[in-house]
CSV table of C-alpha atoms in Angstrom, one decimal:
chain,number,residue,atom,x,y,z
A,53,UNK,CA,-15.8,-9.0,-16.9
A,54,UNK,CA,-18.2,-6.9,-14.7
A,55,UNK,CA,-20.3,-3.7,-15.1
A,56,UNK,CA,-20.1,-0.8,-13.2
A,57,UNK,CA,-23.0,-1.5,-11.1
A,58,UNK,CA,-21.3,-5.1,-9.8
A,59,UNK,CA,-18.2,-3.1,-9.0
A,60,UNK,CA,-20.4,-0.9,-7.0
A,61,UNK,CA,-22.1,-3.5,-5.0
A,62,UNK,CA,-18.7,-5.0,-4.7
A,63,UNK,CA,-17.1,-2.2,-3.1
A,64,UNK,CA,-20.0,-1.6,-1.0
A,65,UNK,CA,-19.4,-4.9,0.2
A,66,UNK,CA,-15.8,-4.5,0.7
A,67,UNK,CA,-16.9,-1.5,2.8
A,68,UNK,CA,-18.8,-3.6,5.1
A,69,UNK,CA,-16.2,-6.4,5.7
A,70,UNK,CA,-14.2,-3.5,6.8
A,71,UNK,CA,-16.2,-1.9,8.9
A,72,UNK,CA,-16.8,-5.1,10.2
A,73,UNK,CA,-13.8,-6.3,10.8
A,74,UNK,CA,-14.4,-9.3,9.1
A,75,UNK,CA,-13.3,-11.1,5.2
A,76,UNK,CA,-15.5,-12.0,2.1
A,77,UNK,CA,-15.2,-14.8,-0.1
A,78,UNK,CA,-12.9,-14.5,-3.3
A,79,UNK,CA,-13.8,-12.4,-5.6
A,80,UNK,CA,-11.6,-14.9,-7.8
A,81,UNK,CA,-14.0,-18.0,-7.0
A,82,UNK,CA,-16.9,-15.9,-7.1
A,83,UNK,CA,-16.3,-14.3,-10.4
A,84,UNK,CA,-13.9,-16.0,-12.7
A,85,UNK,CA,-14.1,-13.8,-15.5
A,86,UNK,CA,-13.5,-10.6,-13.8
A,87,UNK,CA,-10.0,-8.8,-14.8
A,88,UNK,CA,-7.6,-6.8,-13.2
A,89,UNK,CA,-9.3,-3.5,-15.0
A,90,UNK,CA,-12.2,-5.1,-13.3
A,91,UNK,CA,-10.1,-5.0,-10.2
A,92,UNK,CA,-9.1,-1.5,-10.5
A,93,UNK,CA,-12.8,-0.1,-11.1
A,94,UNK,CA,-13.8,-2.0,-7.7
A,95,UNK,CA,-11.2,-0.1,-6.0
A,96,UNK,CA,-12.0,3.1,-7.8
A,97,UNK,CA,-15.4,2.7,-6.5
A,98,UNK,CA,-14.6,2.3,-3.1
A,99,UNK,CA,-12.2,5.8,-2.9
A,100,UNK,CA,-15.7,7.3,-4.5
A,101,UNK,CA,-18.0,6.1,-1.9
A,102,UNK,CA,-15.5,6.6,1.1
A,103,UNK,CA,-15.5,10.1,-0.4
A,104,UNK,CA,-19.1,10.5,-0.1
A,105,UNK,CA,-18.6,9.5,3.4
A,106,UNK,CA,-16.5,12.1,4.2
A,107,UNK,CA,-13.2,11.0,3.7
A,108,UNK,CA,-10.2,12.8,1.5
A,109,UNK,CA,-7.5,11.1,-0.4
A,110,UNK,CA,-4.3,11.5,0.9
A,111,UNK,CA,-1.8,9.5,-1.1
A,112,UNK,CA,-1.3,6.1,-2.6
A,113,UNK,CA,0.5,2.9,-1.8
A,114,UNK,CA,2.6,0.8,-4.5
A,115,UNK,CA,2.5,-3.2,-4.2
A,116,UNK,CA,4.1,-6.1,-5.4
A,117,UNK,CA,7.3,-4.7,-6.0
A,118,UNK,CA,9.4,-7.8,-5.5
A,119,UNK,CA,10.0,-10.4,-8.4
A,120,UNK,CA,9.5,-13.1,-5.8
A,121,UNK,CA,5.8,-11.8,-5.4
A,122,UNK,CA,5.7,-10.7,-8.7
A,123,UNK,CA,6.0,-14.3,-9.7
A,124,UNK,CA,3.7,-15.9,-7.0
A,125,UNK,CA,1.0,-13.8,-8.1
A,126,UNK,CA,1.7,-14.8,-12.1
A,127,UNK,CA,1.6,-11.0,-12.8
A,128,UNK,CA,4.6,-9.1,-14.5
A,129,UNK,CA,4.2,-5.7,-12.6
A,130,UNK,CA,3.4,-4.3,-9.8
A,131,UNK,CA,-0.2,-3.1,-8.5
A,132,UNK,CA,-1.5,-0.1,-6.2
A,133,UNK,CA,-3.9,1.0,-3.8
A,134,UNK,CA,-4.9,4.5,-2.0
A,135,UNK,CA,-4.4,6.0,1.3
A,136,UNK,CA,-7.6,7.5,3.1
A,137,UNK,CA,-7.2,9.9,5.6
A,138,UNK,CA,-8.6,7.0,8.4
A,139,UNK,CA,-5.9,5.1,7.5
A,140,UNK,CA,-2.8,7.6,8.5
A,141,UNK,CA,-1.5,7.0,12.0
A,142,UNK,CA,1.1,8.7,14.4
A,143,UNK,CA,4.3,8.2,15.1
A,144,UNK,CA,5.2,7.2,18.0
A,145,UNK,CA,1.4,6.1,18.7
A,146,UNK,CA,-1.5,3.7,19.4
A,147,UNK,CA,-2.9,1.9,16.2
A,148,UNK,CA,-6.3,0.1,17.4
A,149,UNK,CA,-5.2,-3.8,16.4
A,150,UNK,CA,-9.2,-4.6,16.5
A,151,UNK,CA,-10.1,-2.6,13.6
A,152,UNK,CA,-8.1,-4.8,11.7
A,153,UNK,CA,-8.9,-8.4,10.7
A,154,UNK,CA,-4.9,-10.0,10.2
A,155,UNK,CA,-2.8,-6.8,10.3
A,156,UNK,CA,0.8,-7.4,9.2
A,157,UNK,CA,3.4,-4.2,8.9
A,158,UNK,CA,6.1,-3.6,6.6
A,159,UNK,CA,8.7,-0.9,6.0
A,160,UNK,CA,9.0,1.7,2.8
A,161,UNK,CA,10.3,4.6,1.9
A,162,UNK,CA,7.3,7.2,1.2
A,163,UNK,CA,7.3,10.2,-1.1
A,164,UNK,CA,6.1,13.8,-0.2
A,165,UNK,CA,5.0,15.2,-3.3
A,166,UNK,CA,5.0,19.3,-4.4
A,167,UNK,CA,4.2,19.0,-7.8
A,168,UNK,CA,2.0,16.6,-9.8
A,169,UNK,CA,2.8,13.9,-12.0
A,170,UNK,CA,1.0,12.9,-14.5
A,171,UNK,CA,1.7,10.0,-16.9
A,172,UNK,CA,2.8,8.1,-19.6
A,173,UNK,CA,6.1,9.4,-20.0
A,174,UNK,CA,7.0,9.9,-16.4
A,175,UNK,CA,10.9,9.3,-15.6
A,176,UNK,CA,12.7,8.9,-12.2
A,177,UNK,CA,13.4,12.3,-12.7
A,178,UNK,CA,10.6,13.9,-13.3
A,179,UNK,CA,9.6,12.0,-9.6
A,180,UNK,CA,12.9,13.6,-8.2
A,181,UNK,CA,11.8,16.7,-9.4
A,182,UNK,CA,8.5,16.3,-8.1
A,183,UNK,CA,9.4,15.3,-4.8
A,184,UNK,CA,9.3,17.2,-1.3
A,185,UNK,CA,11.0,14.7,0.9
A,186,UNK,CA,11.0,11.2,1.2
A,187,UNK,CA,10.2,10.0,4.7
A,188,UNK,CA,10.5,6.8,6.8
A,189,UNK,CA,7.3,4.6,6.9
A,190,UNK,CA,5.6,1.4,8.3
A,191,UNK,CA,2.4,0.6,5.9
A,192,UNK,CA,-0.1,-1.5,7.5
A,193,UNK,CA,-1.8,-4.7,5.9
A,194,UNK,CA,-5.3,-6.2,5.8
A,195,UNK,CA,-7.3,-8.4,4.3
A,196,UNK,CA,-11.1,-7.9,3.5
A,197,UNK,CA,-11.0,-10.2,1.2
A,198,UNK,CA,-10.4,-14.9,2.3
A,199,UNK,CA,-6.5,-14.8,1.5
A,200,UNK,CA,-7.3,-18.9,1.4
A,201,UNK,CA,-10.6,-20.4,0.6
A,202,UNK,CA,-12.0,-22.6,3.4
A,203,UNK,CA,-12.8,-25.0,1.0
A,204,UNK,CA,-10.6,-25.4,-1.8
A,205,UNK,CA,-7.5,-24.3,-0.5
A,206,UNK,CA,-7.2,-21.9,-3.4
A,207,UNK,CA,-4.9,-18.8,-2.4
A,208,UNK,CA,-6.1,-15.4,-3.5
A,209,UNK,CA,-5.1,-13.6,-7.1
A,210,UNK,CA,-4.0,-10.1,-8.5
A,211,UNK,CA,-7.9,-9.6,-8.6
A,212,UNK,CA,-8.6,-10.2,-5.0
A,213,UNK,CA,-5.7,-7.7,-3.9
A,214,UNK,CA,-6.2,-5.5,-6.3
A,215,UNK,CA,-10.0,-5.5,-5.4
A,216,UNK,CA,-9.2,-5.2,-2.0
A,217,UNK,CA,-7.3,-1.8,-2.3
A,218,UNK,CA,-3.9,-4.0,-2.3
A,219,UNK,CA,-4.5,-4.8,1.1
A,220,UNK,CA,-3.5,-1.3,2.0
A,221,UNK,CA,-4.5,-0.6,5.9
A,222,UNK,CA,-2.7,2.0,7.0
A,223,UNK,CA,0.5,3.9,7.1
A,224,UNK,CA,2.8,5.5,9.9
A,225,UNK,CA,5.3,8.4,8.7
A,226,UNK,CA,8.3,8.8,10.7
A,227,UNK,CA,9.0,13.2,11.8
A,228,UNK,CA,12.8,12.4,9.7
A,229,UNK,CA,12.7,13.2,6.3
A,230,UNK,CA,15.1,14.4,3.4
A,231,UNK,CA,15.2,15.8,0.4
A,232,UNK,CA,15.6,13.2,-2.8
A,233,UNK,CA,19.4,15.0,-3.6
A,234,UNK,CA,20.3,14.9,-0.5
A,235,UNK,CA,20.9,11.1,-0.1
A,236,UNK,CA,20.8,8.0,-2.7
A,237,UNK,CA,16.7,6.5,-1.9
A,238,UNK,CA,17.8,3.1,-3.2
A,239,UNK,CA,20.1,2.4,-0.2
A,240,UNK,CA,18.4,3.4,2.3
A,241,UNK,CA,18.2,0.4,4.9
A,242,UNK,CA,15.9,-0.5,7.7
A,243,UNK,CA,16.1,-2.6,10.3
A,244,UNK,CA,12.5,-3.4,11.8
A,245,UNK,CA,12.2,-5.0,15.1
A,246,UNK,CA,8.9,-6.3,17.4
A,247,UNK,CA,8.5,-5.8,20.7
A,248,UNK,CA,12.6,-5.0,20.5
A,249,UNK,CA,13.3,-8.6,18.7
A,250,UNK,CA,14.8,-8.0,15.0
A,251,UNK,CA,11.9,-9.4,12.8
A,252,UNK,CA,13.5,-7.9,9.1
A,253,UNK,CA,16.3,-6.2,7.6
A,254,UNK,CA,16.4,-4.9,4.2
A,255,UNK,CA,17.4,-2.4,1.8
A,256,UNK,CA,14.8,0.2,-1.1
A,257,UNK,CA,16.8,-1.4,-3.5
A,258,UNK,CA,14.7,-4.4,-3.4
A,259,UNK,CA,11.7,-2.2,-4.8
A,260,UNK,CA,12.0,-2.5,-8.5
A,261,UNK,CA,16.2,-1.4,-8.1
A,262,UNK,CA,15.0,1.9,-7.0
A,263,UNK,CA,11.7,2.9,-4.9
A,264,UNK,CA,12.0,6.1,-7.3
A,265,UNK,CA,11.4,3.9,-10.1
A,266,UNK,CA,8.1,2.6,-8.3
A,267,UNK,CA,6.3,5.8,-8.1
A,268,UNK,CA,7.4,6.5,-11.9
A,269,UNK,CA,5.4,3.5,-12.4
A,270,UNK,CA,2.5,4.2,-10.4
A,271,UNK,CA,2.1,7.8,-12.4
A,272,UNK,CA,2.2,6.0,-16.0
A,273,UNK,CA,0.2,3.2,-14.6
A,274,UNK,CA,-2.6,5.7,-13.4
A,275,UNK,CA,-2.8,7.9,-16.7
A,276,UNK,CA,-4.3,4.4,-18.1
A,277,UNK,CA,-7.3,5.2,-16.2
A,278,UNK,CA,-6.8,8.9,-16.7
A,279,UNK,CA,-5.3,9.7,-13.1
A,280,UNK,CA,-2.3,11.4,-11.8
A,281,UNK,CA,-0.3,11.7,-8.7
A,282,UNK,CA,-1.4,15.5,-7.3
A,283,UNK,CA,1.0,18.2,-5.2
A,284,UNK,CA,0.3,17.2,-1.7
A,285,UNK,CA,-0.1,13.2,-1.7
A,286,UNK,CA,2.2,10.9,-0.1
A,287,UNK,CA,3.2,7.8,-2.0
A,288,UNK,CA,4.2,4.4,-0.2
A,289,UNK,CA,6.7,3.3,-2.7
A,290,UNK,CA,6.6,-0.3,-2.0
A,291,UNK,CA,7.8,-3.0,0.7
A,292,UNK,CA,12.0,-3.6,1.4
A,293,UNK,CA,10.9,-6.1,3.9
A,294,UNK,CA,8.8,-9.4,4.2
A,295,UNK,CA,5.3,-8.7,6.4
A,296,UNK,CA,5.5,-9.5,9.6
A,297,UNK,CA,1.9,-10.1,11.7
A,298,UNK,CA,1.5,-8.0,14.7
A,299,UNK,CA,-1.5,-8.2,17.4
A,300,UNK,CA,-2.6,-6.1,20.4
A,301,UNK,CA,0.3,-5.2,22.4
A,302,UNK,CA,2.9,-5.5,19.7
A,303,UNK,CA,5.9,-2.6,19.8
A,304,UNK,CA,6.8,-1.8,16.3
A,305,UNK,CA,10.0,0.2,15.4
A,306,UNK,CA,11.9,0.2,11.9
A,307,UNK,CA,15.1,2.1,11.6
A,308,UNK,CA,16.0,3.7,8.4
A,309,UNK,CA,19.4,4.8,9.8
A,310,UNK,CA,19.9,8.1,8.2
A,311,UNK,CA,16.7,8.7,7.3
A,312,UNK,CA,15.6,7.8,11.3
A,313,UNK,CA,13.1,5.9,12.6
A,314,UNK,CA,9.4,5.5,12.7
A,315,UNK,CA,7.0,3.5,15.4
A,316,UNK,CA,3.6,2.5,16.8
A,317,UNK,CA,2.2,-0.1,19.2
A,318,UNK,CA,-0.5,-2.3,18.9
A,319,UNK,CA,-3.1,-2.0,21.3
């Protein structure tokens, strides 16, 4: 375990390497004891010092929601991270690749929220009931953290993504959006293609059976550390597709069929 003062210096640190555009060593090497509430207090102490910078909140991301990752990472749930208001791109826009270190996209489905949840207890429908409009999105990926130690070849654990804000980057909404009754979220499809070449297909269902489910999760899963979702925030549900790296000068598009579609370029 760590203190609260390590997890500060940590996430100062993890500041930096952003800022910087560069990675840190392992948290996982560096501190072998340290545990995913460990994790999760790092993290919480980042979102208070970008705060103090200046920065607002504006919604959270859920990860991990595949078994196959589930089971790479030796975890039996999912994990999250938050969404700064730096980190929100247009659609249809530029997205600077050299503020990024190894930026990979995805597609989701992401929740508008009008009321607040607030866990344990929350259900699918309480989210239903909660939500706006769900809404077409691309999340962006990074690393601040060695995804593979030079040395060792070790890979990185639920502590270093967790740590590292779930490798949360960024996150383009599409203008289409619907209300949750007005179509079945869990099969929605999306179809996302690079620089016009079909890179990934897949469909929300892959996220936990329902993407619904996932943001029920997140809500319990934050009441542990006496959070909630608020009215107002955005929530990336969690990946359909497999992340594919993009550079400078990369075309990104994913369609969501009814839902529409959402891009960005690289530049």
């Amino acid at each position: 375990m760590i203190d609260a003062r390590r997890a500060d210096e940590i996430a100062q640190e993890l500041i930096h390497a952003r800022r910087d555009v560069r990675t840190v060593p392992q948290l996982s090497l560096r501190y072998p004891d340290m545990t995913v509430a460990d994790a999760y207090a790092i993290q919480a102490s980042w979102l208070r010092k970008m705060r103090e910078a200046g920065h607002s909140l504006v919604g959270r991301k859920v990860g991990l929601t595949s078994m196959p990752m589930q089971r790479a990472m030796s975890i039996d749930e999912p994990d999250y991270g938050v969404i700064t208001d730096d980190m929100v791109f247009e659609d249809g826009g530029d997205v600077p690749a050299s503020v990024f270190s190894y930026p990979r996209v995805e597609v989701e489905l992401a929740y508008v929220l009008r009321g607040r949840l607030s866990g344990p207890g929350v259900t699918e429908e309480d989210v239903l009931r909660a939500t706006e409009s769900i809404v077409p999105a691309i999340e962006i990926l990074d690393s601040r953290i060695d995804m593979k130690d030079a040395a060792t070849g070790h890979l990185r654990t639920i502590i270093d993504t967790v740590s590292d804000n779930a490798a949360d980057a960024g996150m383009v909404l599409g203008s289409g959006r619907l209300a949750p009754e007005d179509f079945t979220a869990r099969r929605v499809s999306a179809v996302l293609r690079v620089n016009g070449v079909i890179e990934e297909t897949g469909v929300a269902s892959a996220v936990l059976g329902d993407p619904t489910r996932a943001v029920a999760w997140l809500a319990n899963k934050l009441s542990e550390y006496g959070q909630s979702i608020e009215a107002g925030e955005i929530v990336l549900s969690g990946a359909f597709s497999q992340s594919i790296p993009v550079r400078a000068g990369d075309d990104v598009h994913a369609d969501f069929a009814e839902l529409g579609t959402v891009s960005c370029r690289f530049c």
